[in-house]
Short mmCIF file of C-alpha atoms in Angstrom, two decimals:
data_model
loop_
_atom_site.label_atom_id
_atom_site.label_comp_id
_atom_site.label_asym_id
_atom_site.label_seq_id
_atom_site.Cartn_x
_atom_site.Cartn_y
_atom_site.Cartn_z
CA MET A 1 7.95 57.18 -96.48
CA GLY A 2 5.79 58.60 -93.51
CA TRP A 3 2.63 57.12 -92.26
CA LEU A 4 0.70 60.11 -93.63
CA GLU A 5 1.78 59.52 -97.12
CA ALA A 6 1.51 55.88 -97.10
CA ILE A 7 -2.18 56.27 -95.74
CA VAL A 8 -2.99 58.77 -98.31
CA LEU A 9 -1.27 56.35 -100.97
CA GLY A 10 -3.53 53.28 -99.58
CA ILE A 11 -6.36 55.37 -100.13
CA VAL A 12 -5.94 56.48 -103.79
CA GLN A 13 -5.07 52.75 -104.51
CA GLY A 14 -7.98 51.35 -103.00
CA LEU A 15 -10.05 54.16 -104.54
CA THR A 16 -9.04 53.54 -108.00
CA GLU A 17 -8.11 49.56 -107.94
CA PHE A 18 -11.70 48.50 -109.49
CA LEU A 19 -12.20 51.42 -111.50
CA PRO A 20 -11.32 51.13 -115.54
CA ILE A 21 -7.83 53.00 -115.03
CA SER A 22 -4.66 52.40 -113.90
CA SER A 23 -4.52 52.36 -109.93
CA SER A 24 -0.64 52.29 -109.92
CA ALA A 25 -0.03 55.26 -112.33
CA HIS A 26 -2.34 56.94 -109.61
CA VAL A 27 -0.09 56.00 -107.02
CA SER A 28 2.81 57.28 -108.76
CA ILE A 29 0.88 60.49 -109.78
CA VAL A 30 -0.35 61.57 -106.44
CA GLY A 31 3.16 60.64 -104.92
CA GLN A 32 4.82 62.87 -107.33
CA LEU A 33 2.64 65.75 -106.48
CA PHE A 34 1.62 65.82 -103.19
CA PHE A 35 5.06 64.34 -101.75
CA ASP A 36 8.15 66.11 -102.84
CA GLY A 37 7.70 64.15 -106.25
CA ARG A 38 9.00 60.98 -104.97
CA ASP A 39 7.71 58.09 -106.44
CA PRO A 40 6.45 55.78 -103.90
CA GLY A 41 8.58 52.70 -105.24
CA ALA A 42 7.78 49.18 -106.54
CA ALA A 43 8.00 47.62 -102.68
CA PHE A 44 5.19 49.95 -101.63
CA THR A 45 2.86 49.02 -104.99
CA ALA A 46 3.69 45.21 -104.43
CA VAL A 47 2.34 45.57 -100.68
CA THR A 48 -0.59 47.74 -101.68
CA GLN A 49 -1.59 45.23 -104.94
CA LEU A 50 -1.35 42.23 -102.29
CA GLY A 51 -3.90 44.00 -99.83
CA THR A 52 -6.22 44.41 -102.78
CA GLU A 53 -5.67 40.85 -103.46
CA THR A 54 -6.33 39.79 -100.19
CA ALA A 55 -9.61 41.80 -99.82
CA VAL A 56 -10.70 40.56 -103.12
CA LEU A 57 -9.94 36.65 -101.52
CA VAL A 58 -11.71 37.47 -98.65
CA PHE A 59 -14.87 39.19 -100.35
CA PHE A 60 -15.59 36.32 -102.29
CA TRP A 61 -14.14 33.50 -100.47
CA ASN A 62 -17.42 31.88 -100.45
CA ASP A 63 -17.90 32.01 -104.11
CA ILE A 64 -14.39 30.62 -104.81
CA THR A 65 -14.51 27.69 -103.05
CA ARG A 66 -18.04 26.57 -103.93
CA ILE A 67 -16.41 26.93 -107.43
CA ILE A 68 -13.42 25.03 -106.78
CA LYS A 69 -15.66 22.54 -104.83
CA ARG A 70 -18.14 21.79 -108.19
CA TRP A 71 -14.83 21.84 -110.33
CA CYS A 72 -13.54 18.79 -108.40
CA LEU A 73 -16.92 17.27 -108.44
CA ALA A 74 -17.02 17.20 -112.05
CA LEU A 75 -13.42 15.98 -112.66
CA ALA A 76 -14.30 13.43 -110.38
CA GLY A 77 -17.45 12.56 -112.41
CA LYS A 78 -19.99 13.87 -109.71
CA VAL A 79 -21.78 16.77 -111.07
CA PRO A 80 -24.32 17.94 -108.85
CA LYS A 81 -27.85 18.58 -109.51
#
């Protein structure tokens, strides 16, 4: 897989991940239509999914840590007011 193909498929993944459509199917279809009928493969799909997951964790990091801290406090019986 070349750089151009990876960039285009990464953009398709990023644009379709948060829409209520299958981003994996769109990546596969774009790969088959525009890049000699090749499926990008499971490894590429896994890496782009990890990239999406990392982006979500970075974006929501403050919210996630706040929720975890409050959950731990609730388990300890020290619910903040």
